[in-house]
XYZ file of C-alpha atoms in Angstrom:
562
model
C 122.618 37.647 32.736
C 119.217 36.245 32.135
C 115.888 37.481 33.503
C 115.654 34.262 35.329
C 118.964 34.792 37.143
C 117.931 38.391 38.004
C 114.865 37.194 39.862
C 116.972 34.582 41.842
C 119.506 37.047 42.867
C 117.101 39.797 43.723
C 114.545 37.495 45.554
C 112.036 40.206 44.427
C 109.397 39.942 41.838
C 109.055 43.736 41.912
C 112.803 44.464 41.045
C 112.733 42.720 37.639
C 109.367 44.436 36.744
C 110.890 47.769 37.731
C 113.810 47.515 35.317
C 113.229 49.704 32.205
C 112.095 47.827 29.073
C 115.209 48.565 27.184
C 117.516 47.332 29.954
C 115.522 44.145 30.036
C 115.800 43.662 26.319
C 119.677 43.906 26.636
C 119.605 41.216 29.221
C 117.528 38.848 27.256
C 120.176 37.254 24.955
C 118.614 37.618 21.607
C 119.696 34.822 19.295
C 120.003 32.002 21.801
C 117.616 29.133 22.049
C 115.089 30.256 24.436
C 114.505 28.488 27.844
C 111.008 29.566 28.626
C 109.464 29.085 32.004
C 106.472 30.450 33.829
C 106.979 31.846 37.345
C 104.103 31.871 39.773
C 103.637 35.438 41.073
C 102.621 35.131 44.802
C 99.724 37.330 45.932
C 102.215 39.114 48.327
C 104.056 40.365 45.307
C 101.132 41.260 42.946
C 98.779 42.517 45.745
C 96.017 40.575 44.287
C 94.253 39.286 47.349
C 90.883 38.351 45.695
C 89.691 34.691 46.023
C 86.974 32.978 44.225
C 84.002 31.584 46.122
C 82.256 28.703 44.177
C 79.137 28.708 46.557
C 79.845 25.200 47.528
C 77.003 23.387 49.274
C 76.187 19.853 50.410
C 73.496 19.672 47.750
C 75.904 20.310 44.964
C 74.015 22.523 42.667
C 75.564 22.368 39.131
C 76.704 26.028 38.776
C 79.041 25.483 41.707
C 81.280 23.206 39.791
C 81.860 25.125 36.388
C 84.034 27.957 37.994
C 84.574 31.360 36.473
C 87.016 33.149 34.203
C 88.827 36.487 33.938
C 90.107 39.123 31.565
C 93.259 41.057 30.624
C 92.165 44.506 29.308
C 93.434 48.062 29.363
C 90.528 49.944 31.021
C 92.264 53.139 31.574
C 94.077 53.412 28.255
C 97.631 53.703 29.886
C 98.979 50.912 27.693
C 99.296 48.350 30.460
C 97.034 45.310 30.936
C 94.658 45.423 33.918
C 92.949 42.345 35.341
C 89.207 41.598 36.030
C 88.266 38.454 37.847
C 84.623 37.104 38.060
C 83.035 35.717 41.304
C 79.882 33.985 42.389
C 77.061 35.617 44.131
C 73.503 35.667 45.320
C 71.236 33.353 43.384
C 68.095 31.166 43.668
C 70.136 28.491 45.548
C 72.930 30.552 47.218
C 72.913 33.276 49.738
C 76.298 34.232 50.678
C 77.058 35.131 54.317
C 78.638 38.264 53.160
C 78.316 40.089 49.720
C 80.636 38.650 47.076
C 82.177 40.808 44.448
C 83.956 40.481 41.135
C 87.333 42.318 41.116
C 89.004 44.945 38.888
C 92.793 45.303 39.434
C 94.673 48.276 37.948
C 98.120 47.560 36.783
C 100.600 49.856 38.647
C 103.413 49.192 36.015
C 105.784 47.761 38.640
C 104.619 44.309 39.101
C 101.776 45.213 41.525
C 98.056 45.807 41.055
C 95.520 47.967 42.985
C 91.947 46.951 43.655
C 89.698 49.562 41.871
C 86.536 47.519 41.796
C 84.320 49.854 43.821
C 85.692 53.175 42.416
C 85.202 51.672 38.837
C 81.704 50.364 39.727
C 82.120 46.716 38.324
C 81.471 44.592 41.386
C 78.897 42.409 39.582
C 76.881 40.804 42.402
C 75.345 38.146 40.275
C 76.456 34.555 40.134
C 79.342 35.266 37.812
C 80.664 33.058 34.940
C 82.833 34.924 32.349
C 84.144 38.177 31.127
C 84.656 39.622 27.587
C 86.212 42.963 26.997
C 85.968 45.095 23.932
C 84.924 48.527 22.720
C 81.492 47.973 21.677
C 80.476 51.608 20.939
C 83.793 52.552 19.077
C 84.647 55.359 21.488
C 88.092 54.170 22.111
C 87.567 52.757 25.602
C 87.273 49.124 26.385
C 83.874 48.059 27.689
C 83.199 44.815 29.724
C 80.448 42.217 29.310
C 79.955 39.732 32.389
C 78.086 36.588 31.703
C 76.156 34.999 34.558
C 73.823 32.410 35.960
C 71.154 34.917 35.971
C 71.056 38.151 34.177
C 74.131 39.086 32.413
C 75.764 42.673 32.728
C 77.108 45.127 30.044
C 79.490 47.762 31.635
C 80.218 50.781 29.415
C 83.523 52.536 30.061
C 83.052 56.092 30.906
C 86.615 56.887 30.089
C 87.237 58.415 33.528
C 87.981 55.201 35.439
C 84.383 54.268 36.007
C 81.854 52.252 34.167
C 78.021 52.378 33.852
C 75.741 49.499 33.853
C 73.861 49.849 30.654
C 72.450 46.318 30.278
C 68.819 47.176 30.131
C 69.394 50.140 27.819
C 71.326 47.966 25.391
C 68.685 45.291 25.452
C 70.963 42.650 26.904
C 69.103 41.875 30.257
C 67.747 38.372 29.360
C 67.710 35.886 32.199
C 69.165 32.346 31.790
C 72.622 30.679 32.226
C 75.217 32.202 30.154
C 78.703 31.026 29.849
C 81.341 32.340 27.257
C 80.910 35.454 25.456
C 82.560 36.578 22.156
C 82.764 40.021 20.570
C 83.074 39.943 16.805
C 81.565 41.444 13.603
C 79.543 38.780 11.930
C 77.921 40.906 9.308
C 81.026 43.111 8.321
C 79.345 46.378 9.182
C 82.146 47.649 11.225
C 80.458 47.257 14.528
C 81.011 44.618 17.221
C 78.237 42.154 17.664
C 77.995 39.621 20.659
C 77.683 35.853 20.826
C 76.604 34.568 24.126
C 76.852 30.742 24.746
C 74.066 29.254 26.978
C 74.447 26.146 28.998
C 71.427 23.876 30.174
C 68.061 24.819 31.339
C 68.576 25.069 35.213
C 67.249 26.702 38.135
C 66.742 25.620 41.794
C 63.445 23.973 40.944
C 65.164 21.744 38.305
C 67.949 20.726 40.656
C 68.333 16.745 40.947
C 70.045 14.893 43.579
C 72.720 12.620 42.166
C 73.943 10.135 44.816
C 76.177 7.129 45.087
C 74.928 3.561 45.126
C 74.254 3.559 48.922
C 72.462 6.928 48.580
C 74.741 8.487 51.262
C 76.715 11.000 49.294
C 75.818 13.800 46.878
C 77.683 14.174 43.607
C 77.441 16.889 40.873
C 75.117 15.611 38.191
C 76.361 15.053 34.694
C 74.782 17.684 32.399
C 73.402 14.906 30.255
C 70.227 14.779 32.243
C 69.499 18.476 31.734
C 67.914 19.913 28.640
C 69.881 21.973 26.188
C 69.306 25.577 25.521
C 69.836 27.861 22.410
C 72.808 30.223 22.593
C 72.251 33.827 21.639
C 73.495 36.238 19.009
C 72.986 40.077 19.450
C 73.483 42.517 16.316
C 75.100 45.769 17.265
C 72.740 48.493 15.860
C 75.284 51.272 16.352
C 73.186 53.471 18.727
C 74.200 51.692 22.061
C 71.587 48.926 21.601
C 71.532 45.557 20.327
C 68.783 43.486 18.472
C 68.307 39.792 19.191
C 69.359 38.091 15.930
C 69.512 34.579 17.424
C 66.454 33.214 15.461
C 67.006 35.151 12.069
C 70.639 34.029 12.046
C 69.990 30.341 12.609
C 71.901 30.259 15.937
C 68.743 29.545 17.906
C 67.987 26.480 15.773
C 70.644 24.585 17.601
C 70.133 24.124 21.309
C 73.163 22.973 23.166
C 75.035 22.772 26.368
C 77.550 25.239 25.340
C 80.800 26.387 27.141
C 83.708 27.717 25.228
C 83.401 29.588 21.905
C 85.812 31.153 19.369
C 85.242 33.356 16.238
C 87.243 32.446 13.374
C 87.271 32.050 9.566
C 87.519 28.226 8.874
C 86.979 28.479 5.148
C 88.923 31.750 4.181
C 85.811 33.537 2.852
C 86.289 36.746 4.822
C 83.163 35.852 7.034
C 83.771 35.036 10.758
C 82.454 31.541 11.877
C 81.952 30.261 15.385
C 83.244 27.101 16.850
C 81.331 26.153 20.049
C 82.164 23.432 22.646
C 79.100 21.413 24.030
C 79.154 19.188 27.075
C 77.708 15.815 26.568
C 76.468 16.993 23.201
C 77.945 17.246 19.687
C 80.049 20.462 19.194
C 78.785 23.093 16.917
C 80.575 24.803 13.838
C 78.420 27.679 12.918
C 79.487 28.602 9.292
C 78.789 32.120 8.348
C 77.110 32.041 5.043
C 76.722 35.727 4.724
C 73.559 38.053 4.757
C 73.295 37.391 8.555
C 72.813 33.677 8.221
C 74.840 30.681 9.907
C 74.671 27.013 9.031
C 75.531 24.609 11.736
C 77.959 22.132 10.059
C 79.699 20.289 12.990
C 78.647 16.774 11.788
C 79.722 17.231 8.253
C 82.911 18.936 8.943
C 84.115 16.206 11.589
C 84.258 18.349 14.693
C 80.878 17.392 16.271
C 82.042 13.982 17.842
C 85.019 12.040 18.913
C 86.554 9.187 16.951
C 84.150 6.801 18.507
C 81.232 8.606 16.996
C 79.930 9.633 20.521
C 79.449 13.103 22.046
C 81.975 14.269 24.413
C 82.243 16.852 27.274
C 83.655 19.861 25.436
C 84.661 22.789 27.562
C 87.481 25.097 26.518
C 88.192 25.813 22.728
C 90.429 27.905 20.599
C 91.523 28.344 16.882
C 94.971 29.064 15.053
C 96.768 28.073 12.042
C 99.210 25.732 14.063
C 100.694 24.258 10.922
C 101.324 27.368 8.886
C 99.298 26.324 5.909
C 97.075 29.400 5.863
C 93.868 27.734 7.246
C 92.585 27.788 10.783
C 92.688 24.601 12.786
C 90.596 24.024 15.955
C 91.167 22.733 19.408
C 88.713 21.552 22.095
C 89.339 20.154 25.572
C 87.160 17.465 27.075
C 86.869 15.539 30.264
C 89.138 12.679 31.408
C 89.152 9.446 29.320
C 87.625 11.303 26.396
C 90.910 12.828 24.894
C 91.320 16.312 23.654
C 90.999 17.024 20.048
C 93.328 19.026 17.560
C 91.344 19.347 14.422
C 93.478 20.080 11.290
C 91.749 21.971 8.714
C 91.516 20.020 5.321
C 90.581 23.149 3.392
C 87.207 21.862 2.145
C 85.226 22.483 5.369
C 86.425 19.182 6.841
C 88.820 18.512 9.655
C 90.936 15.633 10.816
C 91.436 14.997 14.471
C 95.265 14.747 15.040
C 95.922 15.377 18.679
C 99.401 13.649 18.430
C 101.308 13.803 21.727
C 98.419 15.824 23.353
C 96.181 12.722 23.465
C 98.185 10.486 26.004
C 99.255 13.653 28.059
C 95.531 14.572 28.718
C 94.047 11.053 28.951
C 93.338 11.413 32.640
C 92.682 15.216 32.651
C 89.655 17.596 32.084
C 90.477 20.710 30.234
C 88.845 24.063 30.594
C 90.867 27.334 29.953
C 93.373 27.027 27.076
C 94.918 29.195 24.449
C 97.141 29.059 21.306
C 99.911 31.640 21.847
C 103.508 32.026 20.806
C 105.093 31.537 24.200
C 108.765 31.663 22.878
C 108.341 34.184 20.188
C 109.561 32.005 17.485
C 106.690 32.857 15.294
C 104.328 29.905 15.669
C 101.493 29.227 18.041
C 102.135 26.966 21.119
C 99.534 25.646 23.396
C 98.651 26.174 27.079
C 96.031 24.229 28.987
C 94.418 24.726 32.511
C 92.832 21.532 33.935
C 90.713 20.378 36.781
C 88.011 17.751 37.107
C 84.329 19.059 37.577
C 83.537 16.596 40.427
C 85.222 17.348 43.639
C 84.331 13.540 44.682
C 85.989 12.015 41.824
C 88.748 10.558 43.953
C 86.260 8.393 45.862
C 85.381 6.828 42.547
C 88.583 6.706 40.838
C 92.235 5.936 41.854
C 93.747 7.656 38.797
C 91.710 10.708 38.362
C 92.113 13.659 40.687
C 90.067 16.750 41.339
C 92.973 19.167 41.236
C 95.191 18.595 38.151
C 98.209 19.997 36.582
C 98.685 22.716 34.010
C 100.163 21.729 30.664
C 102.319 23.546 28.166
C 102.866 22.267 24.505
C 105.545 23.581 22.147
C 104.848 23.747 18.456
C 107.573 21.753 16.794
C 106.388 22.665 13.290
C 105.059 19.127 12.804
C 102.783 18.948 15.892
C 103.015 19.605 19.627
C 105.572 18.331 22.201
C 104.768 18.342 25.884
C 107.239 20.726 27.569
C 105.613 21.065 30.821
C 108.297 19.475 32.993
C 110.718 22.144 31.780
C 108.317 25.007 32.000
C 108.538 25.953 35.619
C 107.735 24.651 38.860
C 104.199 25.595 38.816
C 103.621 22.787 36.349
C 104.410 20.234 38.961
C 101.473 21.557 41.111
C 97.748 20.694 40.716
C 94.868 23.077 40.742
C 91.052 23.214 40.341
C 91.620 25.336 37.339
C 88.896 26.653 35.153
C 89.370 29.970 33.055
C 92.596 31.073 31.510
C 93.485 34.423 29.907
C 96.831 35.470 28.177
C 98.405 38.868 28.057
C 101.584 40.843 28.490
C 101.389 42.242 31.958
C 104.780 43.714 32.168
C 105.162 44.924 28.412
C 108.308 43.043 28.023
C 107.131 41.260 24.805
C 106.409 37.683 26.088
C 102.818 36.710 26.969
C 101.927 35.899 30.609
C 98.908 33.901 31.902
C 96.035 34.338 34.335
C 94.371 31.163 35.624
C 91.068 31.231 37.495
C 90.655 28.443 40.061
C 87.385 27.175 41.221
C 86.727 28.136 44.882
C 90.378 29.288 45.223
C 92.812 32.171 44.543
C 93.673 32.874 40.914
C 97.216 32.064 39.469
C 99.221 34.846 37.791
C 102.058 33.293 35.766
C 104.799 35.532 34.451
C 106.617 34.310 31.356
C 110.382 34.217 31.993
C 112.468 33.864 28.712
C 109.935 34.081 25.966
C 111.357 37.484 25.073
C 114.961 36.054 24.371
C 113.711 35.844 20.805
C 112.975 39.170 19.036
C 109.480 40.395 18.783
C 107.207 43.264 17.748
C 103.977 44.175 19.315
C 100.945 45.799 17.488
C 98.058 47.615 18.721
C 95.582 47.857 15.914
C 93.326 50.850 15.768
C 90.431 50.643 13.310
C 88.874 53.425 11.462
C 86.566 51.414 9.150
C 86.686 47.906 10.654
C 85.140 46.624 13.901
C 87.037 48.293 16.822
C 88.687 45.143 17.777
C 89.991 44.417 14.343
C 88.695 40.817 14.544
C 89.125 39.140 11.234
C 92.261 40.938 10.368
C 95.055 39.103 8.646
C 98.573 39.965 9.860
C 101.455 39.038 7.656
C 105.136 39.468 8.501
C 108.562 38.536 7.394
C 111.728 38.223 9.490
C 114.883 36.391 8.689
C 113.491 35.533 5.278
C 110.629 33.546 6.807
C 107.059 34.674 6.123
C 104.317 34.085 8.651
C 100.609 35.083 9.008
C 98.069 35.212 11.546
C 94.319 35.703 11.745
C 93.055 37.814 14.607
C 90.427 35.750 16.120
C 88.079 36.536 19.160
C 87.096 34.580 22.144
C 88.678 31.214 22.870
C 89.670 29.657 26.064
C 86.797 29.265 28.697
C 84.949 32.195 30.178
C 87.964 34.470 29.628
C 89.122 37.409 27.650
C 92.647 38.173 26.240
C 95.054 40.907 25.636
C 93.971 42.393 22.476
C 97.359 43.319 21.183
C 99.173 41.117 18.766
C 102.775 40.086 19.485
C 104.667 38.868 16.476
C 107.422 36.402 17.088
C 110.634 37.078 15.089
C 112.824 34.227 16.351
C 116.493 35.001 16.136
C 116.121 37.598 13.272
C 117.505 40.941 14.117
C 114.759 42.891 12.365
C 111.384 42.486 11.044
C 111.596 42.990 7.149
C 107.858 43.802 6.622
C 104.401 43.626 8.049
C 101.170 43.564 6.098
C 97.802 44.064 7.702
C 94.666 43.142 5.668
C 91.759 44.751 7.693
C 88.359 43.332 7.652
C 87.206 46.346 5.597
C 89.462 45.332 2.762
C 92.002 48.117 3.531
C 95.633 47.011 3.421
C 98.505 48.668 5.283
C 102.086 47.586 4.377
C 104.602 48.599 6.711
C 108.400 48.635 6.623
C 111.422 50.043 8.428
C 109.882 49.064 11.755
C 111.573 48.838 15.300
C 111.704 45.753 17.316
C 111.265 44.774 20.973
C 108.488 47.386 21.446
C 104.800 48.067 20.985
C 103.704 50.199 18.066
C 100.248 51.535 17.188
C 98.853 50.928 13.749
C 95.916 52.998 12.346
C 93.804 51.449 9.724
C 94.521 53.217 6.321
C 97.266 55.399 7.940
C 100.087 53.020 9.094
C 102.069 53.442 12.219
C 101.012 56.380 14.372
C 103.879 58.248 15.657
């Protein structure tokens, strides 16, 4: 009996999530061709009652339309993914009638979550944008960075279920409009540094009224009319503080209107680069040249503009080796009529835009949150897209473009991507004002679930049903010399005689943070023959005689921890 049938018969989300992991494994039918769907988990079942408030006003201030993100992270170290959601709050243009809060939900391990926001001390209170979780101080506990329109917040995990606001002490209290944040080790010193993308120069005094031809209706202004702003790079000094390395690294030399960002290694030199989406401006590819320096190479590499030679409205991004040639490819989502881009790496720091079936499927959509992940555990990265138009008045101007838009799921065929949204669950027939998207395994059953943040609405929690019909092995990487997140590690594995590899990237999507564990898809293979982890430090761990359908902890230089 499949997991899907169990849910139908039980009429209870909680029942299937209460089944022991080994029982669910026996039910999954390993070896069959997976039929993978995503089930929308209702708030009554999950007990996630939080709703996003986008501070909507008749004046239509620009921050109202960009939405927010969320995060999967294990804040209490119990081995289960918890959820963090980011809300708007008081700002120079918005005074909420009642205080608004971000939300931290602890995973109860039975399909439900408990709101622990106040106890943990992570309510935020700023006009929130995104969240990025990582262990920045290497103490074994996941910390949390929250980007804002206004001052950002760094929460240090105290290890007892609470967090401390250490923003000022850490040197991260600069004002501005921050969007995505990425924890990665750009100088390979074993400490996590922080990239924070910046959007336009904006405050209430710079607000402009954008109206229709009759000057009777306000619209959200296109970001093209606002000035770009440099993003920031903070070097971790290892003592709980950060030094602003934006200028010395070259990051500040390229002002942008930046949204999504992902850290990856596009030229296989062992140094982590940054791909950054810009709205109404050329995208940036910051190539890490070593010794703390970056070179912006978007134009020369072919990822700055669209095929027409014009800048587009880049929002969400990600990176993965989608074609299995050992080189990282890039993806960026844009606004409607601009098409989304899948950039295939040509191995000489150049890329070809080859969206294939993705292009016609997204022509009328605006993409934000997105992620490459192996939704069916066959070993290669598939692609999830969360969409929604930024202008809530767009339907008065266009008969074909809608404000709320459908989600999309693309399956990796080995030659490109095929749109499988129509067979991926009833939720794909609905429309949402989607913005952020995070990926993680909420029930530890080996298939990856999705969290979608909706602008001015309740979030979506989507449970993967059937992805674990194929075999899998989950890895929790624990560094001893490398950065605590093991960003930059290369994981290679062989199953059924097929060899695959994956680079552990950081960031990706839009304003969101993902489950840090790695799930290796084995397809129909009964066992994993070998796993090799090449850590950023250069240490190599070769593993064999491994179990399947479970998570294991691998310690750098020591192998599997019993």
